[in-house]
Amino acid sequence: QVQLVESGGGLVQAGDSLRLSCTASGRTFSSYAMGWFRQAPGKERSAVATISGSGGSTYYTNSVKGRFTISRDNAKNTVYLQMNSLKPEDTAVYYCAARYGSTSYVSGRYDYWGQGTQVTVSS
């Protein structure tokens, strides 16, 4: 019922900023918690940040806390990931995901996934 399309990835230098966007189809976007996940070569997919349907609650993995900000604009059916002070360790394919109801850091709890967007950070 939900289609997700990510955009905004690219090649940047360490210390730069990047903003990822994920636009969702559907008429009940605010009913879905959203998450950003990433997967680097040879590593499992892991949560980066999540946000509740209203935008009132956000959570971050420790490695990005203070550098990344997740937000959403429900009027635009869009969730964002603002990434500042990027590090080479942030290099990965970034995916947005949606699940009905509350947030979760567990990828398997999410029902809908975007196609992913590559973020590469050079040193």
Short mmCIF file of N, CA and C in Angstrom, two decimals:
data_model
loop_
_atom_site.label_atom_id
_atom_site.label_comp_id
_atom_site.label_asym_id
_atom_site.label_seq_id
_atom_site.Cartn_x
_atom_site.Cartn_y
_atom_site.Cartn_z
N GLN A 1 0.81 -1.21 0.00
CA GLN A 1 0.00 0.00 0.00
C GLN A 1 0.85 1.27 0.00
N VAL A 2 2.14 1.12 0.28
CA VAL A 2 3.03 2.27 0.36
C VAL A 2 4.22 2.04 -0.56
N GLN A 3 4.48 3.02 -1.38
CA GLN A 3 5.67 3.01 -2.22
C GLN A 3 6.60 4.14 -1.76
N LEU A 4 7.87 3.82 -1.64
CA LEU A 4 8.85 4.77 -1.14
C LEU A 4 9.94 4.99 -2.17
N VAL A 5 10.32 6.24 -2.35
CA VAL A 5 11.36 6.59 -3.30
C VAL A 5 12.36 7.51 -2.61
N GLU A 6 13.61 7.06 -2.52
CA GLU A 6 14.66 7.86 -1.91
C GLU A 6 15.38 8.68 -2.96
N SER A 7 15.96 9.78 -2.50
CA SER A 7 16.80 10.59 -3.36
C SER A 7 17.77 11.37 -2.48
N GLY A 8 18.78 11.92 -3.10
CA GLY A 8 19.71 12.80 -2.40
C GLY A 8 21.08 12.23 -2.12
N GLY A 9 21.30 10.97 -2.43
CA GLY A 9 22.61 10.39 -2.20
C GLY A 9 23.63 10.94 -3.18
N GLY A 10 24.89 10.65 -2.90
CA GLY A 10 25.95 11.11 -3.77
C GLY A 10 27.31 10.90 -3.15
N LEU A 11 28.30 11.46 -3.82
CA LEU A 11 29.68 11.38 -3.37
C LEU A 11 30.08 12.72 -2.77
N VAL A 12 30.52 12.68 -1.52
CA VAL A 12 30.92 13.89 -0.81
C VAL A 12 32.22 13.65 -0.07
N GLN A 13 32.80 14.72 0.42
CA GLN A 13 34.02 14.63 1.20
C GLN A 13 33.70 14.61 2.69
N ALA A 14 34.60 14.04 3.46
CA ALA A 14 34.44 14.03 4.90
C ALA A 14 34.24 15.45 5.42
N GLY A 15 33.28 15.59 6.32
CA GLY A 15 32.95 16.89 6.87
C GLY A 15 31.81 17.58 6.15
N ASP A 16 31.46 17.11 4.98
CA ASP A 16 30.37 17.70 4.22
C ASP A 16 29.01 17.27 4.77
N SER A 17 27.98 17.88 4.22
CA SER A 17 26.61 17.57 4.59
C SER A 17 25.84 17.07 3.39
N LEU A 18 24.81 16.32 3.68
CA LEU A 18 23.95 15.77 2.65
C LEU A 18 22.57 15.58 3.24
N ARG A 19 21.56 15.81 2.45
CA ARG A 19 20.20 15.57 2.90
C ARG A 19 19.51 14.55 2.01
N LEU A 20 19.09 13.47 2.60
CA LEU A 20 18.34 12.45 1.90
C LEU A 20 16.84 12.71 2.06
N SER A 21 16.10 12.40 1.02
CA SER A 21 14.66 12.54 1.05
C SER A 21 14.02 11.21 0.67
N CYS A 22 12.87 10.96 1.24
CA CYS A 22 12.10 9.78 0.91
C CYS A 22 10.65 10.19 0.81
N THR A 23 10.09 10.03 -0.36
CA THR A 23 8.71 10.42 -0.59
C THR A 23 7.84 9.17 -0.70
N ALA A 24 6.72 9.19 -0.02
CA ALA A 24 5.84 8.04 0.04
C ALA A 24 4.54 8.30 -0.68
N SER A 25 4.01 7.26 -1.26
CA SER A 25 2.67 7.32 -1.80
C SER A 25 1.68 7.05 -0.67
N GLY A 26 0.41 7.23 -0.96
CA GLY A 26 -0.60 6.91 0.03
C GLY A 26 -1.26 8.12 0.64
N ARG A 27 -2.32 7.85 1.34
CA ARG A 27 -3.14 8.90 1.94
C ARG A 27 -3.07 8.95 3.46
N THR A 28 -2.35 8.02 4.06
CA THR A 28 -2.26 7.94 5.51
C THR A 28 -0.82 7.93 5.98
N PHE A 29 -0.02 8.78 5.40
CA PHE A 29 1.41 8.81 5.70
C PHE A 29 1.68 9.02 7.19
N SER A 30 0.89 9.86 7.82
CA SER A 30 1.12 10.16 9.23
C SER A 30 0.86 8.98 10.15
N SER A 31 0.24 7.93 9.64
CA SER A 31 -0.01 6.74 10.44
C SER A 31 1.19 5.80 10.49
N TYR A 32 2.21 6.10 9.71
CA TYR A 32 3.36 5.23 9.59
C TYR A 32 4.58 5.83 10.27
N ALA A 33 5.20 5.01 11.09
CA ALA A 33 6.53 5.35 11.56
C ALA A 33 7.52 5.13 10.43
N MET A 34 8.54 5.94 10.38
CA MET A 34 9.52 5.87 9.31
C MET A 34 10.91 5.65 9.88
N GLY A 35 11.72 4.97 9.11
CA GLY A 35 13.09 4.75 9.53
C GLY A 35 14.06 4.88 8.37
N TRP A 36 15.27 5.26 8.72
CA TRP A 36 16.38 5.23 7.77
C TRP A 36 17.33 4.13 8.22
N PHE A 37 17.68 3.27 7.30
CA PHE A 37 18.61 2.19 7.53
C PHE A 37 19.75 2.32 6.53
N ARG A 38 20.86 1.69 6.85
CA ARG A 38 21.98 1.70 5.92
C ARG A 38 22.67 0.34 5.91
N GLN A 39 23.31 0.06 4.80
CA GLN A 39 24.03 -1.18 4.64
C GLN A 39 25.32 -0.91 3.87
N ALA A 40 26.43 -1.18 4.53
CA ALA A 40 27.73 -1.06 3.91
C ALA A 40 28.16 -2.42 3.38
N PRO A 41 29.08 -2.45 2.42
CA PRO A 41 29.54 -3.73 1.88
C PRO A 41 30.06 -4.66 2.96
N GLY A 42 29.59 -5.89 2.95
CA GLY A 42 30.03 -6.87 3.92
C GLY A 42 29.41 -6.76 5.29
N LYS A 43 28.49 -5.84 5.48
CA LYS A 43 27.87 -5.64 6.78
C LYS A 43 26.35 -5.78 6.66
N GLU A 44 25.74 -6.08 7.77
CA GLU A 44 24.29 -6.20 7.80
C GLU A 44 23.62 -4.84 7.82
N ARG A 45 22.40 -4.82 7.35
CA ARG A 45 21.62 -3.60 7.39
C ARG A 45 21.30 -3.23 8.83
N SER A 46 21.45 -1.97 9.16
CA SER A 46 21.21 -1.53 10.52
C SER A 46 20.49 -0.19 10.52
N ALA A 47 19.79 0.08 11.60
CA ALA A 47 19.03 1.30 11.73
C ALA A 47 19.94 2.49 11.95
N VAL A 48 19.58 3.60 11.35
CA VAL A 48 20.27 4.86 11.53
C VAL A 48 19.44 5.80 12.40
N ALA A 49 18.18 5.96 12.04
CA ALA A 49 17.29 6.85 12.75
C ALA A 49 15.86 6.47 12.46
N THR A 50 14.98 6.74 13.40
CA THR A 50 13.56 6.49 13.21
C THR A 50 12.78 7.69 13.71
N ILE A 51 11.54 7.79 13.24
CA ILE A 51 10.69 8.90 13.62
C ILE A 51 9.25 8.42 13.66
N SER A 52 8.52 8.88 14.65
CA SER A 52 7.13 8.49 14.80
C SER A 52 6.26 9.18 13.75
N GLY A 53 5.04 8.72 13.63
CA GLY A 53 4.15 9.24 12.61
C GLY A 53 3.90 10.73 12.71
N SER A 54 3.79 11.22 13.91
CA SER A 54 3.56 12.65 14.13
C SER A 54 4.84 13.47 14.04
N GLY A 55 5.97 12.80 14.09
CA GLY A 55 7.24 13.50 14.15
C GLY A 55 7.67 13.87 15.55
N GLY A 56 6.88 13.50 16.54
CA GLY A 56 7.15 13.90 17.90
C GLY A 56 8.24 13.12 18.61
N SER A 57 8.56 11.94 18.11
CA SER A 57 9.59 11.11 18.74
C SER A 57 10.61 10.69 17.71
N THR A 58 11.86 10.87 18.03
CA THR A 58 12.95 10.47 17.14
C THR A 58 13.98 9.67 17.91
N TYR A 59 14.66 8.77 17.20
CA TYR A 59 15.68 7.93 17.80
C TYR A 59 16.84 7.81 16.83
N TYR A 60 18.05 7.71 17.38
CA TYR A 60 19.25 7.64 16.57
C TYR A 60 20.19 6.57 17.10
N THR A 61 20.88 5.94 16.18
CA THR A 61 21.95 5.06 16.61
C THR A 61 23.11 5.91 17.12
N ASN A 62 23.86 5.38 18.06
CA ASN A 62 24.87 6.18 18.74
C ASN A 62 25.90 6.80 17.79
N SER A 63 26.25 6.10 16.75
CA SER A 63 27.31 6.57 15.88
C SER A 63 26.94 7.82 15.08
N VAL A 64 25.65 8.13 14.99
CA VAL A 64 25.23 9.31 14.23
C VAL A 64 24.61 10.38 15.11
N LYS A 65 24.44 10.08 16.37
CA LYS A 65 23.80 11.02 17.28
C LYS A 65 24.59 12.33 17.34
N GLY A 66 23.88 13.42 17.18
CA GLY A 66 24.52 14.73 17.17
C GLY A 66 24.95 15.19 15.80
N ARG A 67 24.97 14.29 14.83
CA ARG A 67 25.38 14.62 13.47
C ARG A 67 24.21 14.54 12.48
N PHE A 68 23.35 13.57 12.68
CA PHE A 68 22.22 13.34 11.77
C PHE A 68 20.93 13.79 12.43
N THR A 69 19.99 14.23 11.60
CA THR A 69 18.67 14.62 12.07
C THR A 69 17.62 14.05 11.15
N ILE A 70 16.69 13.31 11.72
CA ILE A 70 15.57 12.81 10.94
C ILE A 70 14.38 13.73 11.17
N SER A 71 13.64 13.99 10.12
CA SER A 71 12.45 14.83 10.22
C SER A 71 11.45 14.38 9.17
N ARG A 72 10.25 14.88 9.28
CA ARG A 72 9.25 14.54 8.28
C ARG A 72 8.31 15.71 8.06
N ASP A 73 7.79 15.78 6.87
CA ASP A 73 6.79 16.76 6.50
C ASP A 73 5.60 15.97 5.99
N ASN A 74 4.63 15.77 6.85
CA ASN A 74 3.51 14.92 6.48
C ASN A 74 2.64 15.53 5.38
N ALA A 75 2.66 16.84 5.26
CA ALA A 75 1.93 17.48 4.18
C ALA A 75 2.52 17.14 2.82
N LYS A 76 3.81 16.79 2.81
CA LYS A 76 4.49 16.42 1.57
C LYS A 76 4.74 14.93 1.46
N ASN A 77 4.27 14.16 2.43
CA ASN A 77 4.52 12.71 2.45
C ASN A 77 6.00 12.40 2.33
N THR A 78 6.81 13.15 3.03
CA THR A 78 8.26 13.03 2.88
C THR A 78 8.95 12.95 4.23
N VAL A 79 9.94 12.08 4.31
CA VAL A 79 10.82 12.01 5.46
C VAL A 79 12.22 12.36 4.99
N TYR A 80 12.97 13.04 5.84
CA TYR A 80 14.31 13.51 5.51
C TYR A 80 15.34 12.95 6.47
N LEU A 81 16.54 12.86 6.00
CA LEU A 81 17.68 12.58 6.86
C LEU A 81 18.75 13.60 6.54
N GLN A 82 18.91 14.55 7.43
CA GLN A 82 19.96 15.55 7.29
C GLN A 82 21.23 14.98 7.91
N MET A 83 22.27 14.87 7.12
CA MET A 83 23.51 14.27 7.56
C MET A 83 24.60 15.34 7.52
N ASN A 84 25.11 15.68 8.69
CA ASN A 84 26.17 16.66 8.81
C ASN A 84 27.45 15.98 9.29
N SER A 85 28.55 16.65 9.08
CA SER A 85 29.86 16.14 9.52
C SER A 85 30.07 14.70 9.09
N LEU A 86 29.83 14.44 7.85
CA LEU A 86 29.90 13.08 7.34
C LEU A 86 31.31 12.51 7.46
N LYS A 87 31.37 11.23 7.74
CA LYS A 87 32.61 10.50 7.90
C LYS A 87 32.67 9.37 6.88
N PRO A 88 33.86 8.91 6.53
CA PRO A 88 33.95 7.76 5.63
C PRO A 88 33.18 6.54 6.13
N GLU A 89 33.09 6.39 7.43
CA GLU A 89 32.35 5.27 8.01
C GLU A 89 30.85 5.34 7.73
N ASP A 90 30.37 6.48 7.27
CA ASP A 90 28.96 6.62 6.92
C ASP A 90 28.65 6.10 5.53
N THR A 91 29.67 5.74 4.79
CA THR A 91 29.47 5.24 3.44
C THR A 91 28.63 3.97 3.45
N ALA A 92 27.55 3.99 2.70
CA ALA A 92 26.62 2.87 2.67
C ALA A 92 25.50 3.18 1.69
N VAL A 93 24.71 2.17 1.41
CA VAL A 93 23.44 2.39 0.75
C VAL A 93 22.41 2.69 1.83
N TYR A 94 21.71 3.78 1.67
CA TYR A 94 20.72 4.21 2.65
C TYR A 94 19.32 3.90 2.14
N TYR A 95 18.53 3.30 2.99
CA TYR A 95 17.17 2.93 2.66
C TYR A 95 16.19 3.61 3.62
N CYS A 96 15.08 4.06 3.10
CA CYS A 96 14.00 4.46 3.98
C CYS A 96 12.99 3.33 4.05
N ALA A 97 12.29 3.27 5.15
CA ALA A 97 11.34 2.20 5.38
C ALA A 97 10.16 2.73 6.17
N ALA A 98 9.04 2.05 6.02
CA ALA A 98 7.81 2.46 6.70
C ALA A 98 7.16 1.26 7.36
N ARG A 99 6.57 1.51 8.51
CA ARG A 99 5.76 0.50 9.17
C ARG A 99 4.57 1.18 9.82
N TYR A 100 3.48 0.49 9.84
CA TYR A 100 2.29 1.06 10.45
C TYR A 100 2.43 1.04 11.96
N GLY A 101 2.20 2.18 12.57
CA GLY A 101 2.24 2.25 14.01
C GLY A 101 3.54 2.81 14.53
N SER A 102 4.04 2.22 15.60
CA SER A 102 5.17 2.75 16.33
C SER A 102 6.50 2.43 15.68
N THR A 103 7.52 3.15 16.12
CA THR A 103 8.85 2.98 15.55
C THR A 103 9.52 1.71 16.05
N SER A 104 10.54 1.30 15.32
CA SER A 104 11.34 0.14 15.68
C SER A 104 12.71 0.28 15.05
N TYR A 105 13.73 -0.22 15.75
CA TYR A 105 15.07 -0.28 15.19
C TYR A 105 15.32 -1.58 14.43
N VAL A 106 14.37 -2.48 14.45
CA VAL A 106 14.52 -3.78 13.82
C VAL A 106 14.02 -3.71 12.39
N SER A 107 14.90 -3.97 11.45
CA SER A 107 14.53 -3.83 10.05
C SER A 107 13.38 -4.75 9.66
N GLY A 108 13.32 -5.92 10.26
CA GLY A 108 12.27 -6.87 9.94
C GLY A 108 10.89 -6.42 10.33
N ARG A 109 10.80 -5.41 11.15
CA ARG A 109 9.50 -4.89 11.56
C ARG A 109 8.90 -3.93 10.54
N TYR A 110 9.68 -3.54 9.57
CA TYR A 110 9.20 -2.59 8.57
C TYR A 110 8.64 -3.31 7.36
N ASP A 111 7.54 -2.81 6.89
CA ASP A 111 6.78 -3.47 5.83
C ASP A 111 7.13 -2.99 4.44
N TYR A 112 7.54 -1.75 4.31
CA TYR A 112 7.77 -1.15 3.02
C TYR A 112 9.14 -0.53 2.97
N TRP A 113 9.80 -0.68 1.82
CA TRP A 113 11.17 -0.23 1.65
C TRP A 113 11.36 0.50 0.33
N GLY A 114 12.20 1.50 0.36
CA GLY A 114 12.60 2.16 -0.85
C GLY A 114 13.70 1.39 -1.55
N GLN A 115 14.13 1.90 -2.68
CA GLN A 115 15.12 1.21 -3.50
C GLN A 115 16.55 1.43 -3.02
N GLY A 116 16.75 2.39 -2.17
CA GLY A 116 18.07 2.70 -1.65
C GLY A 116 18.77 3.78 -2.46
N THR A 117 19.61 4.53 -1.78
CA THR A 117 20.42 5.55 -2.43
C THR A 117 21.84 5.50 -1.87
N GLN A 118 22.82 5.55 -2.74
CA GLN A 118 24.21 5.39 -2.34
C GLN A 118 24.76 6.69 -1.77
N VAL A 119 25.38 6.59 -0.61
CA VAL A 119 26.12 7.69 -0.01
C VAL A 119 27.56 7.26 0.13
N THR A 120 28.45 8.00 -0.49
CA THR A 120 29.88 7.70 -0.41
C THR A 120 30.61 8.91 0.13
N VAL A 121 31.37 8.70 1.19
CA VAL A 121 32.10 9.78 1.84
C VAL A 121 33.59 9.50 1.71
N SER A 122 34.30 10.36 1.03
CA SER A 122 35.73 10.20 0.86
C SER A 122 36.48 10.93 1.95
N SER A 123 37.67 10.45 2.27
CA SER A 123 38.48 11.05 3.31
C SER A 123 39.43 12.09 2.75
#
